[in-house]
Tab-separated table of C-alpha atoms in Angstrom:
chain	number	residue	atom	x	y	z
A	21	UNK	CA	32.107	53.014	-110.813
A	22	UNK	CA	34.008	49.604	-111.983
A	23	UNK	CA	35.278	48.670	-115.309
A	24	UNK	CA	32.629	45.858	-116.058
A	25	UNK	CA	30.340	46.421	-118.737
A	26	UNK	CA	27.078	44.888	-120.100
A	27	UNK	CA	27.081	41.779	-122.170
A	28	UNK	CA	27.603	42.327	-125.773
A	29	UNK	CA	23.820	41.542	-126.604
A	30	UNK	CA	22.838	44.573	-124.393
A	31	UNK	CA	20.479	47.011	-125.820
A	32	UNK	CA	21.916	50.210	-124.022
A	33	UNK	CA	23.289	53.159	-125.902
A	34	UNK	CA	25.742	55.121	-123.856
A	35	UNK	CA	26.058	58.727	-124.094
A	36	UNK	CA	28.003	60.993	-121.960
A	37	UNK	CA	27.282	64.426	-120.605
A	38	UNK	CA	29.646	65.734	-123.141
A	39	UNK	CA	29.761	63.064	-125.734
A	40	UNK	CA	28.632	63.708	-129.481
A	41	UNK	CA	24.834	63.396	-129.503
A	42	UNK	CA	24.494	59.925	-130.642
A	43	UNK	CA	27.044	58.356	-128.525
A	44	UNK	CA	28.544	54.815	-128.486
A	45	UNK	CA	26.172	52.315	-129.167
A	46	UNK	CA	26.850	48.775	-127.941
A	47	UNK	CA	24.484	47.372	-130.524
A	48	UNK	CA	24.711	50.300	-133.017
A	49	UNK	CA	21.265	51.312	-132.751
A	50	UNK	CA	20.971	55.226	-132.803
A	51	UNK	CA	19.501	57.636	-130.502
A	52	UNK	CA	15.648	58.215	-130.550
A	53	UNK	CA	14.837	54.639	-131.815
A	54	UNK	CA	15.115	51.424	-129.992
A	55	UNK	CA	14.453	48.042	-131.583
A	56	UNK	CA	13.413	49.898	-134.553
A	57	UNK	CA	10.303	51.245	-132.781
A	58	UNK	CA	9.833	55.291	-132.423
A	59	UNK	CA	8.618	55.970	-128.873
A	60	UNK	CA	5.999	58.434	-127.677
A	61	UNK	CA	7.393	58.867	-124.191
A	62	UNK	CA	10.830	58.855	-122.394
A	63	UNK	CA	11.148	57.807	-118.818
A	64	UNK	CA	14.414	58.890	-117.455
A	65	UNK	CA	15.671	56.930	-114.257
A	66	UNK	CA	18.365	57.915	-111.734
A	67	UNK	CA	20.328	55.142	-110.638
A	68	UNK	CA	22.083	55.194	-107.450
A	69	UNK	CA	19.788	55.365	-104.279
A	70	UNK	CA	17.101	54.987	-106.774
A	71	UNK	CA	17.245	51.535	-108.405
A	72	UNK	CA	18.333	50.115	-105.213
A	73	UNK	CA	17.318	51.172	-101.662
A	74	UNK	CA	19.438	53.597	-99.233
A	75	UNK	CA	19.823	50.698	-97.034
A	76	UNK	CA	22.674	49.159	-99.224
A	77	UNK	CA	24.850	52.099	-97.692
A	78	UNK	CA	26.453	52.501	-100.947
A	79	UNK	CA	26.315	56.229	-100.608
A	80	UNK	CA	28.151	56.136	-97.399
A	81	UNK	CA	30.854	53.519	-98.797
A	82	UNK	CA	31.690	56.190	-101.231
A	83	UNK	CA	31.407	59.024	-98.836
A	84	UNK	CA	34.546	57.216	-96.816
A	85	UNK	CA	36.275	56.619	-100.218
A	86	UNK	CA	35.827	60.329	-101.154
A	87	UNK	CA	36.742	61.661	-97.712
A	88	UNK	CA	40.313	59.365	-97.957
A	89	UNK	CA	40.916	60.972	-101.425
A	90	UNK	CA	40.554	64.486	-100.167
A	91	UNK	CA	43.089	63.508	-97.154
A	92	UNK	CA	45.494	61.940	-99.196
A	93	UNK	CA	45.496	64.248	-102.153
A	94	UNK	CA	44.871	67.785	-100.648
A	95	UNK	CA	46.554	66.763	-97.372
A	96	UNK	CA	43.651	67.480	-95.101
A	97	UNK	CA	42.745	66.367	-91.734
A	98	UNK	CA	39.717	63.973	-91.511
A	99	UNK	CA	37.371	66.519	-90.480
A	100	UNK	CA	38.512	69.227	-92.914
A	101	UNK	CA	38.380	66.681	-95.863
A	102	UNK	CA	34.538	65.684	-94.543
A	103	UNK	CA	33.794	69.271	-94.602
A	104	UNK	CA	34.996	70.178	-97.834
A	105	UNK	CA	33.550	67.368	-99.580
A	106	UNK	CA	30.116	68.269	-98.219
A	107	UNK	CA	30.539	71.723	-99.436
A	108	UNK	CA	31.392	70.716	-103.044
A	109	UNK	CA	28.549	68.274	-102.961
A	110	UNK	CA	26.151	70.795	-102.158
A	111	UNK	CA	27.646	73.414	-104.088
A	112	UNK	CA	28.030	71.622	-107.433
A	113	UNK	CA	26.236	68.261	-107.124
A	114	UNK	CA	29.460	66.252	-107.207
A	115	UNK	CA	32.532	66.325	-105.060
A	116	UNK	CA	34.642	65.948	-108.353
A	117	UNK	CA	33.299	69.191	-109.847
A	118	UNK	CA	34.967	70.945	-107.038
A	119	UNK	CA	38.210	69.056	-107.203
A	120	UNK	CA	38.474	69.795	-110.673
A	121	UNK	CA	37.486	73.497	-110.525
A	122	UNK	CA	39.885	74.317	-107.732
A	123	UNK	CA	42.462	71.533	-107.383
A	124	UNK	CA	43.054	70.471	-111.167
A	125	UNK	CA	42.304	66.827	-110.125
A	126	UNK	CA	42.284	64.036	-112.945
A	127	UNK	CA	38.723	62.877	-112.912
A	128	UNK	CA	39.386	59.644	-114.485
A	129	UNK	CA	42.319	58.901	-111.718
A	130	UNK	CA	39.713	59.973	-109.062
A	131	UNK	CA	37.128	57.594	-110.661
A	132	UNK	CA	39.650	54.688	-110.538
A	133	UNK	CA	40.492	55.442	-106.591
A	134	UNK	CA	36.995	56.265	-105.474
A	135	UNK	CA	34.092	54.987	-107.897
A	136	UNK	CA	35.851	51.963	-109.721
A	137	UNK	CA	37.286	50.833	-105.862
A	138	UNK	CA	33.875	50.372	-104.377
A	139	UNK	CA	32.958	46.476	-103.640
A	140	UNK	CA	29.592	46.769	-105.451
A	141	UNK	CA	29.546	42.963	-106.031
A	142	UNK	CA	29.372	42.376	-102.323
A	143	UNK	CA	26.171	44.407	-101.817
A	144	UNK	CA	24.119	44.810	-104.834
A	145	UNK	CA	22.253	41.484	-106.211
A	146	UNK	CA	19.791	40.802	-108.887
A	147	UNK	CA	16.380	42.327	-108.183
A	148	UNK	CA	13.666	40.072	-109.733
A	149	UNK	CA	10.901	42.649	-108.140
A	150	UNK	CA	12.660	45.747	-110.040
A	151	UNK	CA	13.053	43.598	-113.159
A	152	UNK	CA	9.260	42.875	-113.275
A	153	UNK	CA	8.534	46.639	-112.524
A	154	UNK	CA	10.592	47.674	-115.695
A	155	UNK	CA	9.227	44.712	-117.840
A	156	UNK	CA	5.614	45.680	-117.258
A	157	UNK	CA	6.238	49.328	-118.647
A	158	UNK	CA	4.794	49.403	-122.182
A	159	UNK	CA	8.102	49.365	-124.379
A	160	UNK	CA	5.928	50.007	-127.538
A	161	UNK	CA	5.301	53.494	-126.116
A	162	UNK	CA	7.987	54.327	-123.581
A	163	UNK	CA	11.550	54.896	-124.115
A	164	UNK	CA	13.647	53.777	-120.938
A	165	UNK	CA	16.699	56.241	-120.283
A	166	UNK	CA	19.299	55.707	-117.458
A	167	UNK	CA	20.318	59.381	-116.190
A	168	UNK	CA	22.972	59.472	-113.559
A	169	UNK	CA	25.525	61.821	-112.139
A	170	UNK	CA	28.094	59.043	-112.070
A	171	UNK	CA	30.683	57.947	-114.524
A	172	UNK	CA	29.637	55.302	-117.316
A	173	UNK	CA	31.445	52.484	-115.958
A	174	UNK	CA	29.476	52.820	-112.492
A	175	UNK	CA	26.321	53.008	-114.350
A	176	UNK	CA	26.623	50.066	-116.169
A	177	UNK	CA	28.186	48.172	-113.338
A	178	UNK	CA	24.927	48.632	-111.137
A	179	UNK	CA	22.360	47.720	-113.738
A	180	UNK	CA	24.348	44.423	-114.435
A	181	UNK	CA	24.503	43.453	-110.656
A	182	UNK	CA	20.931	44.488	-110.364
A	183	UNK	CA	20.142	41.877	-113.383
A	184	UNK	CA	18.480	44.740	-115.624
A	185	UNK	CA	21.091	45.894	-117.990
A	186	UNK	CA	19.097	44.680	-120.932
A	187	UNK	CA	15.742	46.846	-119.599
A	188	UNK	CA	17.246	50.352	-120.816
A	189	UNK	CA	17.619	51.931	-124.358
A	190	UNK	CA	20.415	54.264	-123.099
A	191	UNK	CA	22.123	56.277	-120.376
A	192	UNK	CA	23.288	59.627	-120.244
A	193	UNK	CA	26.255	60.078	-117.626
A	194	UNK	CA	28.502	62.507	-116.231
A	195	UNK	CA	31.533	62.319	-118.545
A	196	UNK	CA	34.644	62.532	-116.287
A	197	UNK	CA	36.907	62.516	-119.346
A	198	UNK	CA	35.351	65.903	-120.855
A	199	UNK	CA	36.850	69.144	-120.645
A	200	UNK	CA	33.844	70.403	-118.759
A	201	UNK	CA	31.893	68.173	-116.299
A	202	UNK	CA	28.117	68.391	-116.715
A	203	UNK	CA	25.814	66.889	-114.110
A	204	UNK	CA	22.406	67.173	-112.596
A	205	UNK	CA	20.852	69.590	-111.622
A	206	UNK	CA	22.249	71.828	-114.139
A	207	UNK	CA	19.866	72.699	-116.776
A	208	UNK	CA	22.477	71.612	-119.744
A	209	UNK	CA	22.621	68.181	-118.129
A	210	UNK	CA	18.769	67.821	-118.833
A	211	UNK	CA	19.334	69.217	-122.467
A	212	UNK	CA	21.682	66.435	-122.982
A	213	UNK	CA	19.522	63.713	-121.535
A	214	UNK	CA	16.726	65.069	-124.174
A	215	UNK	CA	19.381	65.223	-126.942
A	216	UNK	CA	21.280	62.051	-125.860
A	217	UNK	CA	17.862	60.070	-125.880
A	218	UNK	CA	16.396	61.800	-129.106
A	219	UNK	CA	13.585	63.245	-127.163
A	220	UNK	CA	12.161	66.531	-128.531
A	221	UNK	CA	8.974	66.890	-126.369
A	222	UNK	CA	9.363	67.736	-122.495
A	223	UNK	CA	5.565	67.152	-122.098
A	224	UNK	CA	6.264	63.372	-122.922
A	225	UNK	CA	9.083	63.138	-120.447
A	226	UNK	CA	8.967	61.344	-116.905
A	227	UNK	CA	11.746	61.256	-114.325
A	228	UNK	CA	12.303	59.737	-111.051
A	229	UNK	CA	15.225	60.626	-108.713
A	230	UNK	CA	16.002	60.463	-105.051
A	231	UNK	CA	17.806	63.751	-104.750
A	232	UNK	CA	15.521	66.584	-104.233
A	233	UNK	CA	17.496	69.191	-106.043
A	234	UNK	CA	17.551	66.922	-109.240
A	235	UNK	CA	13.818	66.379	-108.912
A	236	UNK	CA	13.219	70.033	-108.410
A	237	UNK	CA	15.075	70.713	-111.549
A	238	UNK	CA	13.354	68.328	-113.943
A	239	UNK	CA	9.862	69.658	-112.431
A	240	UNK	CA	11.146	73.256	-113.571
A	241	UNK	CA	12.377	71.929	-116.753
A	242	UNK	CA	8.691	70.462	-117.915
A	243	UNK	CA	9.118	66.832	-117.182
A	244	UNK	CA	6.660	64.911	-115.043
A	245	UNK	CA	8.466	64.169	-112.023
A	246	UNK	CA	8.740	61.734	-109.018
A	247	UNK	CA	10.902	62.226	-106.064
A	248	UNK	CA	11.907	59.081	-104.229
A	249	UNK	CA	11.830	59.489	-100.602
A	250	UNK	CA	12.091	56.435	-98.642
A	251	UNK	CA	10.671	55.790	-95.268
A	252	UNK	CA	14.112	56.072	-93.681
A	253	UNK	CA	14.642	59.434	-95.151
A	254	UNK	CA	13.417	62.800	-94.069
A	255	UNK	CA	11.262	64.348	-96.448
A	256	UNK	CA	11.330	67.994	-97.507
A	257	UNK	CA	9.481	70.531	-95.759
A	258	UNK	CA	7.691	71.138	-99.277
A	259	UNK	CA	7.245	68.731	-102.100
A	260	UNK	CA	9.829	69.528	-104.794
A	261	UNK	CA	8.256	67.742	-107.729
A	262	UNK	CA	4.651	66.499	-109.040
A	263	UNK	CA	4.792	63.517	-106.971
A	264	UNK	CA	6.519	62.058	-103.837
A	265	UNK	CA	6.914	58.415	-103.639
A	266	UNK	CA	8.533	55.977	-101.215
A	267	UNK	CA	8.921	52.685	-103.298
A	268	UNK	CA	9.375	52.627	-107.097
A	269	UNK	CA	6.149	50.332	-106.982
A	270	UNK	CA	4.128	53.593	-106.616
A	271	UNK	CA	5.159	54.487	-110.278
A	272	UNK	CA	2.308	52.112	-111.284
A	273	UNK	CA	-0.322	54.419	-109.687
A	274	UNK	CA	1.303	57.871	-110.384
A	275	UNK	CA	2.300	57.114	-113.803
A	276	UNK	CA	-0.325	54.540	-115.059
A	277	UNK	CA	0.099	55.637	-118.726
A	278	UNK	CA	3.713	54.407	-118.829
A	279	UNK	CA	2.573	50.763	-117.795
A	280	UNK	CA	0.949	47.685	-119.778
A	281	UNK	CA	-2.775	48.106	-118.859
A	282	UNK	CA	-3.105	44.647	-117.112
A	283	UNK	CA	-0.078	45.638	-114.872
A	284	UNK	CA	-1.828	48.624	-113.444
A	285	UNK	CA	-5.237	47.030	-113.002
């Protein structure tokens, strides 16, 4: 989660999980409207292990840095650090949540040592195929909104490296600078995404996420959800959402109403 930010002409509105509802707009556009157009549908997209494949092993790279942080700041052995890291991730959706709750760790200092330290530019490259997919979505009817548990700098950095930073209307992220951290799969985080994006009708919301808990929570919230399960990943015994897909390209088939007609023919 680096310090890089999209170019000044980006269309993205940035809105943290505990920020004011209209967020900070790079181009001063308000929530609920993009390019002067009101949208009928909102498509929320997760970022990590969703917009890029798990084979990039960024999750593993991050896990190593998190374990090192646990060892250094909590004076734990390597095994104890790994065990506690996994417990906090399972219980709260984010390791930092447990660190803040029980160890009074400064989330922004943690972000600097862990997420900002990732050498993402050595792994993530522009993805023309993903850009074409996003470009085929009918933007006259659909708002594209990033929805991540990462901090804002990481989200912006990833989409910039993928070459798709100008494809989204905004982002809802976990605000590490807030007094209380909100993250998926808590219902409050989905409430925040609705508010941030200016969306009021849950029946017109779509969502894709590689995390089963997040996809299940989105489905329970009332969104039309796709759980991304790549071939290299073991699928849950029972589907957690409306759809289970192996590739983002399958979005054309399961959500054809989001795309320009010619792109799904």
